[in-house]
Every structure is written in structure tokens, then in C-alpha cells.
PDB file of C-alpha atoms in Angstrom:
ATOM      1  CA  UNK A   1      14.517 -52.782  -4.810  1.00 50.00           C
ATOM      2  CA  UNK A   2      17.302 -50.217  -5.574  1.00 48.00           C
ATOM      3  CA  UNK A   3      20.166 -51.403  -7.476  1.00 56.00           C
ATOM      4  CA  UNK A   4      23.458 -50.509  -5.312  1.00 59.00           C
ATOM      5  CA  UNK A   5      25.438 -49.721  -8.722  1.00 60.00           C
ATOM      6  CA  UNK A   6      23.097 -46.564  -9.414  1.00 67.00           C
ATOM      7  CA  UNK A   7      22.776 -45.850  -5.793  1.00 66.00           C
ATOM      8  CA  UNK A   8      24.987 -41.992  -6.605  1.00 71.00           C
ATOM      9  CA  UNK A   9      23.162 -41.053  -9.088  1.00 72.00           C
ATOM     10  CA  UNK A  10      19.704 -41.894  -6.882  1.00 67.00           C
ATOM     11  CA  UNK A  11      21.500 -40.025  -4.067  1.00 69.00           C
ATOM     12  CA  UNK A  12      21.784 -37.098  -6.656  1.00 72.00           C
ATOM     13  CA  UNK A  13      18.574 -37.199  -7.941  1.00 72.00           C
ATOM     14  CA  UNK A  14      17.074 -37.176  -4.906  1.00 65.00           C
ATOM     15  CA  UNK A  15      19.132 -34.296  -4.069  1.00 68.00           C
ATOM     16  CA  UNK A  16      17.817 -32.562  -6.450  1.00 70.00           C
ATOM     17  CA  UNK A  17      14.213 -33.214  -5.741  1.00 68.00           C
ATOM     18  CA  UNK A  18      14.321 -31.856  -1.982  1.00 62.00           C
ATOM     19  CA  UNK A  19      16.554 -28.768  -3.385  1.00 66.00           C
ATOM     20  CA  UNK A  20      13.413 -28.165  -5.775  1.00 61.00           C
ATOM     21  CA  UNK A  21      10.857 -29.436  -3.207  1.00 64.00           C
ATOM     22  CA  UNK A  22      12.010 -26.150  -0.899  1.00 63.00           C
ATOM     23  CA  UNK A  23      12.353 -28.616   2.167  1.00 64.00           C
ATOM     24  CA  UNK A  24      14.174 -27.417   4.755  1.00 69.00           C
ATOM     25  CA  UNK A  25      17.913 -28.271   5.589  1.00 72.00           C
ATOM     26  CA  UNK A  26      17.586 -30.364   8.594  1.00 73.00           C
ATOM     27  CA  UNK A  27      14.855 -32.481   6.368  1.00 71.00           C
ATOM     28  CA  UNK A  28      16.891 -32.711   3.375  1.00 68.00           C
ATOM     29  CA  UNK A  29      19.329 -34.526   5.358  1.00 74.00           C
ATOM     30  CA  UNK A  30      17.571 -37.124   7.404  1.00 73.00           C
ATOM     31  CA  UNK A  31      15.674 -37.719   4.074  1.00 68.00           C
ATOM     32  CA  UNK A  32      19.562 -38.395   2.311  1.00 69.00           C
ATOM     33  CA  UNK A  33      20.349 -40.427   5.416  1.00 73.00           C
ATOM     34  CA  UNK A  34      17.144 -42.894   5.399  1.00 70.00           C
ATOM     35  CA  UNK A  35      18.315 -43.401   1.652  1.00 66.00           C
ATOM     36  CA  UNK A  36      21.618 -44.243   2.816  1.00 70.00           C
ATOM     37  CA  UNK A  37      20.737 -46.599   4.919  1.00 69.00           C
ATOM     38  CA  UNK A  38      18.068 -48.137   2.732  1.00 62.00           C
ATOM     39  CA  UNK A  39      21.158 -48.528   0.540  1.00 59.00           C
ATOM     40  CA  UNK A  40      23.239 -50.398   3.073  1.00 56.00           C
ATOM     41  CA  UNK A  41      19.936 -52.655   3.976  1.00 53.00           C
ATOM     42  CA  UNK A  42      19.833 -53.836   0.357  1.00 49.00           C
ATOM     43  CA  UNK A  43      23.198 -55.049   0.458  1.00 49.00           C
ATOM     44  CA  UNK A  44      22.006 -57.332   3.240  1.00 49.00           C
ATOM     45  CA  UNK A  45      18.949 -58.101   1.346  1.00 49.00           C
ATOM     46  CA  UNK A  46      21.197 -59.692  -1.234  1.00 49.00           C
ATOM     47  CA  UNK A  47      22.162 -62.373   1.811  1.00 51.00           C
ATOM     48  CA  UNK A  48      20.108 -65.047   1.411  1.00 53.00           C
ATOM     49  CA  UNK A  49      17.759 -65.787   3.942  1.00 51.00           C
ATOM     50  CA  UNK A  50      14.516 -63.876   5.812  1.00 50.00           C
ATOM     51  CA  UNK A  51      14.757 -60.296   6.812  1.00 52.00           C
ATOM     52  CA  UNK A  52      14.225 -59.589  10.170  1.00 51.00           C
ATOM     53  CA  UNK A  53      10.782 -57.633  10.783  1.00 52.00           C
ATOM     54  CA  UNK A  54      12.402 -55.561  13.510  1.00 52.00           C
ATOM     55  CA  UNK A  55      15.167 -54.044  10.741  1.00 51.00           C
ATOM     56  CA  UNK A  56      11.637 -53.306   8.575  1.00 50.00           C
ATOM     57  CA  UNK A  57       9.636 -51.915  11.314  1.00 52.00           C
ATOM     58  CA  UNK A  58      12.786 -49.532  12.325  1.00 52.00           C
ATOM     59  CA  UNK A  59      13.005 -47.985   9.244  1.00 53.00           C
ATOM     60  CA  UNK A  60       9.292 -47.496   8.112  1.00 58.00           C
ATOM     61  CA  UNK A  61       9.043 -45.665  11.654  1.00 67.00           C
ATOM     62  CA  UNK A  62      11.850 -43.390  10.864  1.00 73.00           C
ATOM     63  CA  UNK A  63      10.293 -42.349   7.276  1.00 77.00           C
ATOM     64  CA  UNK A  64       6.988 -41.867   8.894  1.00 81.00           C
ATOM     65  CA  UNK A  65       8.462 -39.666  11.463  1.00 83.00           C
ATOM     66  CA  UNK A  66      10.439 -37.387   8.813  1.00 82.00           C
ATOM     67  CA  UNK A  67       7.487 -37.365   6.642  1.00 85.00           C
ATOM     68  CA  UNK A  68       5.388 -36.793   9.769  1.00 87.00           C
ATOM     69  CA  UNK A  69       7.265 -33.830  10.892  1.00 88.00           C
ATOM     70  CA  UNK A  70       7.867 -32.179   7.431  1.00 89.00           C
ATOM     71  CA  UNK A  71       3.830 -32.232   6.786  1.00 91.00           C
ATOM     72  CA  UNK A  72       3.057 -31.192  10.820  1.00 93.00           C
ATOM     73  CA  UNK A  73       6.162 -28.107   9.329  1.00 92.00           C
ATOM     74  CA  UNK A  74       4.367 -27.740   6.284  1.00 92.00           C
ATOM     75  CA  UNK A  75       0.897 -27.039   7.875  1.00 94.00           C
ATOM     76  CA  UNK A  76       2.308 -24.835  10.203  1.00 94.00           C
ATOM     77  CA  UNK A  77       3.876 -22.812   7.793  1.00 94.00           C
ATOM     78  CA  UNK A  78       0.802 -22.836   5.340  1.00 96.00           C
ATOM     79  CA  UNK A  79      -1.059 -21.324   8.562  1.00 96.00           C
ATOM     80  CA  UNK A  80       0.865 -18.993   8.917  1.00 96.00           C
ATOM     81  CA  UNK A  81       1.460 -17.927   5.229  1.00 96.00           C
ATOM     82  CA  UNK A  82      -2.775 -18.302   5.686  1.00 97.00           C
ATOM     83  CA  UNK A  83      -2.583 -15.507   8.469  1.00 97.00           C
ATOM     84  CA  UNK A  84      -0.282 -13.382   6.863  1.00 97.00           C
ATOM     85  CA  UNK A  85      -2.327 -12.839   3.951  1.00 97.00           C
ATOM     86  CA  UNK A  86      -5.156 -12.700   5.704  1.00 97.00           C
ATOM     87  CA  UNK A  87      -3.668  -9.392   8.181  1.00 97.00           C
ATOM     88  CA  UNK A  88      -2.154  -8.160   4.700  1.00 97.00           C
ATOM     89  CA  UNK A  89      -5.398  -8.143   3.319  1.00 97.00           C
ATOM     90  CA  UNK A  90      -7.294  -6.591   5.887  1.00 97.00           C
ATOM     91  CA  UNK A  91      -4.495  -3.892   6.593  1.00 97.00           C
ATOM     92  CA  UNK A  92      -4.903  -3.021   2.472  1.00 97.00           C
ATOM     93  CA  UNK A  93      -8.801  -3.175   2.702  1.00 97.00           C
ATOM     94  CA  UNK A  94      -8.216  -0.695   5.878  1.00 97.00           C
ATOM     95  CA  UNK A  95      -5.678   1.685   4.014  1.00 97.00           C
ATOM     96  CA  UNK A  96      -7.838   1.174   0.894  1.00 97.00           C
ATOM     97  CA  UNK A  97     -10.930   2.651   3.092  1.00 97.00           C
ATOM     98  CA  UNK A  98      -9.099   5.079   4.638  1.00 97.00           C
ATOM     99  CA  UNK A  99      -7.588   6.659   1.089  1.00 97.00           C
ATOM    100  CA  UNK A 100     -11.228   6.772  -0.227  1.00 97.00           C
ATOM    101  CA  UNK A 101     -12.950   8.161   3.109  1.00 97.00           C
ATOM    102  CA  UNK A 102      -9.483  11.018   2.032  1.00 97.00           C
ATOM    103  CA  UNK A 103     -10.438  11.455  -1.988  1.00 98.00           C
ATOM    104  CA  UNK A 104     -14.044  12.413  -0.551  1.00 97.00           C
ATOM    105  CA  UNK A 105     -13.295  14.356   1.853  1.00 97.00           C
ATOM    106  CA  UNK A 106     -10.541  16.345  -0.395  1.00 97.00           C
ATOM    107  CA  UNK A 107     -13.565  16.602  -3.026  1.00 97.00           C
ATOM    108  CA  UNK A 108     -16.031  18.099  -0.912  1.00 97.00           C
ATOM    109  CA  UNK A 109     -13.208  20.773   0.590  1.00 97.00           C
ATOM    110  CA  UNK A 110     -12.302  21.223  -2.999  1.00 97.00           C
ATOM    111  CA  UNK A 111     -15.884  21.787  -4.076  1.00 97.00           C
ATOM    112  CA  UNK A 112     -16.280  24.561  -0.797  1.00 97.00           C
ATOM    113  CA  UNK A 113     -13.136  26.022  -2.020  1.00 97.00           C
ATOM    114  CA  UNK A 114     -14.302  26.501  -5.449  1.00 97.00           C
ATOM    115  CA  UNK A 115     -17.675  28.145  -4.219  1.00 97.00           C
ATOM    116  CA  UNK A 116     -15.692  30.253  -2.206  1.00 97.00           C
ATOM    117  CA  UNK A 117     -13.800  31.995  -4.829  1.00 97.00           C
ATOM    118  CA  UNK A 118     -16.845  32.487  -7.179  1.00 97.00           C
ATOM    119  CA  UNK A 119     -18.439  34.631  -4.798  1.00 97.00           C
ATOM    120  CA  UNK A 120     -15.193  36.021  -3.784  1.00 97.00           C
ATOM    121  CA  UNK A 121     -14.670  36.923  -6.937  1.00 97.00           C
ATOM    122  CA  UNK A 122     -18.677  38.270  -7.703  1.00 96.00           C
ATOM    123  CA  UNK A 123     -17.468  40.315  -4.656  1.00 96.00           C
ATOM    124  CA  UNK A 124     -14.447  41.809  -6.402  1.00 97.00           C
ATOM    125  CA  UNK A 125     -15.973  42.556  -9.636  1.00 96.00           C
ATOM    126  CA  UNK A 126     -19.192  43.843  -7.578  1.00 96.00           C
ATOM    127  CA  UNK A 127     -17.120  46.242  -5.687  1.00 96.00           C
ATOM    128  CA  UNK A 128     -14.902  47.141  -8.935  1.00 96.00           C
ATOM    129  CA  UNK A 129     -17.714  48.233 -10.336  1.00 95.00           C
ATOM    130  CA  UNK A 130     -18.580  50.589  -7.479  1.00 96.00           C
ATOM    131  CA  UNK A 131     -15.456  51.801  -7.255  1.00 96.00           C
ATOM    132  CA  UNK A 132     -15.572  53.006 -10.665  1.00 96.00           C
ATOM    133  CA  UNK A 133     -19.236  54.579 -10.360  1.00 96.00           C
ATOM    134  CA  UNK A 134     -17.606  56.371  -6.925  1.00 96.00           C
ATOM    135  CA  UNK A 135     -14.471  57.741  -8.388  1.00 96.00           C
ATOM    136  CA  UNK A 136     -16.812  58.692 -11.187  1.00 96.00           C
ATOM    137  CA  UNK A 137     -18.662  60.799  -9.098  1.00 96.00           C
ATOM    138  CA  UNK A 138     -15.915  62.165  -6.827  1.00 96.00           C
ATOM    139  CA  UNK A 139     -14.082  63.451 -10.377  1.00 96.00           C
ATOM    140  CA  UNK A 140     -17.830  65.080 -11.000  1.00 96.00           C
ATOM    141  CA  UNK A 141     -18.187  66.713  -7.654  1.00 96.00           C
ATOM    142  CA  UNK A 142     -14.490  67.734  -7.651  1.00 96.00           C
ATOM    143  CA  UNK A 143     -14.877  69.199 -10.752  1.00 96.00           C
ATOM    144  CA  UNK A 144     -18.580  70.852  -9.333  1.00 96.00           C
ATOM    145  CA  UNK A 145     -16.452  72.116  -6.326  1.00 96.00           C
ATOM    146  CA  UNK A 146     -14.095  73.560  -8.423  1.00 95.00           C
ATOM    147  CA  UNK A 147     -16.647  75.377 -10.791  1.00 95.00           C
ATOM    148  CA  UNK A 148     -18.758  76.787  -7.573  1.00 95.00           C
ATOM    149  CA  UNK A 149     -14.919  77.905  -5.705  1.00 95.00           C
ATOM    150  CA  UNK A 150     -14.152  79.287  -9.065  1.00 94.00           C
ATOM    151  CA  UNK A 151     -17.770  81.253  -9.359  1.00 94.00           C
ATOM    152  CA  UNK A 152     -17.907  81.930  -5.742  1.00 93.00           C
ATOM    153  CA  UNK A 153     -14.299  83.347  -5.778  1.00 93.00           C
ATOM    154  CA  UNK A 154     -15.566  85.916  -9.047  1.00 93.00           C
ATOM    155  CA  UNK A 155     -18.321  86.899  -7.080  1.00 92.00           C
ATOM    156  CA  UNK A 156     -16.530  87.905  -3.904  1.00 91.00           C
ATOM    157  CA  UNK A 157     -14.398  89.399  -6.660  1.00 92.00           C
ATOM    158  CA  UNK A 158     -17.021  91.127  -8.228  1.00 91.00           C
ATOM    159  CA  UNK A 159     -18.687  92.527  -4.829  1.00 90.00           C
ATOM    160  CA  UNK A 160     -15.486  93.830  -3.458  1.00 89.00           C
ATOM    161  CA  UNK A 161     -14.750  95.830  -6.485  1.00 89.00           C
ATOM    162  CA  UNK A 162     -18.301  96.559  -6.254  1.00 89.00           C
ATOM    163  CA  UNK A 163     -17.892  98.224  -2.628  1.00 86.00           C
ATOM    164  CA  UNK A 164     -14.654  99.854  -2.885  1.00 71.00           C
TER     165      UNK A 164
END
């Protein structure tokens, strides 16, 4: 039995317990009113004489159905929390898939890319090169040209002074 003297500070404790417990507002406060009037019932149990099963029954019914409804709340919740993690998880495992499938592909494009420009640049330096050897022998046969206009000039030189 509860002693009616102390019956605050149970109210407070118990307050205290659903506040901790996370129960919901609407529980919290048929669970503070069953107390309540557990608290007035003991007051009658003090009377002497037999209780009346029908005050017992009336009350054991109404905890059942709180506690009832806050578990059927409780698994319903827990389902959902259940599903929730379970989308979460697949959506991460998807995203997680997807980002990898991305790194390889990236790689692979990087790799190409890479290839590319080493024989781009074999290109370059292969065609450097023959530009060099080509401007090397344009200077030559500019400088031939200029040798056989420069002899072919003293000959015509040399024949006209020749014929005159």
C-alpha cells in the first residue's frame, strides 16, 4: 500500500520517471491520473471493511489499457525506427556503390588521359626534332642557293664582259 502522507513526493517521482522514460504526453498523464486515483482508493482502504471487487477490477483494466496502448505505441514506433534504418541503410549502401562505380570510372579516364599526353608529348618532341633537322637543312640549301645565285650571277658576269 502507498502511504497518503508521501503521496507528493510519489506523484513527483513518478513524474520524473515518465519525463526520463520519453513517454509521450497524453501517457504521462493518464499514468499521473491512475496514481491519483489509486491515492484516493487507499483512503477508502483505510475504512474498515471488504473492498468491492468491481472498484479492483476497474482499475487493473484501466492500467492494462495505458500500459497496453503505450507498448502497442512503442512497437509501432520501434517499427518504424526499424524501417527507417533499414531505407537509410540501403540508400547509403546505394550512394556508397554509386561513389565507387565513380572513383573507377574517374581512374580509368584518368589513366586514358595520362596515356594520351605521353604520346602527345613523344609526338611533340618527335616533331621538334624534325623541325630542327628541316630548318637545318633549309639554312643549308639557302645558303647553297645563295652560293650557286652568287656563282651563277659572276658567270653571266664574266660571259658578258667576255662578249662585249
Amino acid at each position: 500500500q502507498v502511504d497518503s502522507s508521501n503521496m507528493a513526493g510519489l506523484l513527483q517521482a513518478l513524474g520524473a520517471v515518465l519525463d526520463g522514460a520519453a513517454f509521450a504526453a497524453s501517457d504521462q498523464k493518464k499514468l499521473v491520473a491512475l496514481v491519483q486515483a489509486k491515492a484516493g482508493d487507499d483512503e477508502d482502504d483505510l475504512q474498515p471493511g471488504a473492498p468491492a471487487a468491481a472498484v479492483y477490477k476497474s482499475h487493473s483494466t484501466g492500467i492494462l489499457d495505458v500500459l497496453e496502448d503505450m507498448k502497442e505505441k512503442s512497437e509501432g514506433q520501434l517499427s518504424d525506427l526499424r524501417k527507417a534504418e533499414t531505407n537509410g541503410q540501403h540508400n547509403f549502401d546505394m550512394l556508397k556503390q554509386s561513389l565507387s562505380d565513380q572513383i573507377k570510372f574517374d581512374n580509368k579516364d584518368l589513366e586514358d588521359e595520362k596515356a594520351n599526353k605521353a604520346a602527345a608529348e613523344e609526338a611533340k618532341a618527335t616533331a621538334d626534332g624534325d623541325l630542327k633537322e628541316t630548318l637545318a637543312e633549309l639554312a643549308s640549301a639557302t645558303k647553297a642557293l645563295e652560293t650557286a645565285r652568287s656563282s651563277c650571277m659572276q658567270a653571266a658576269a664574266d660571259h658578258e664582259e667576255s662578249m662585249a
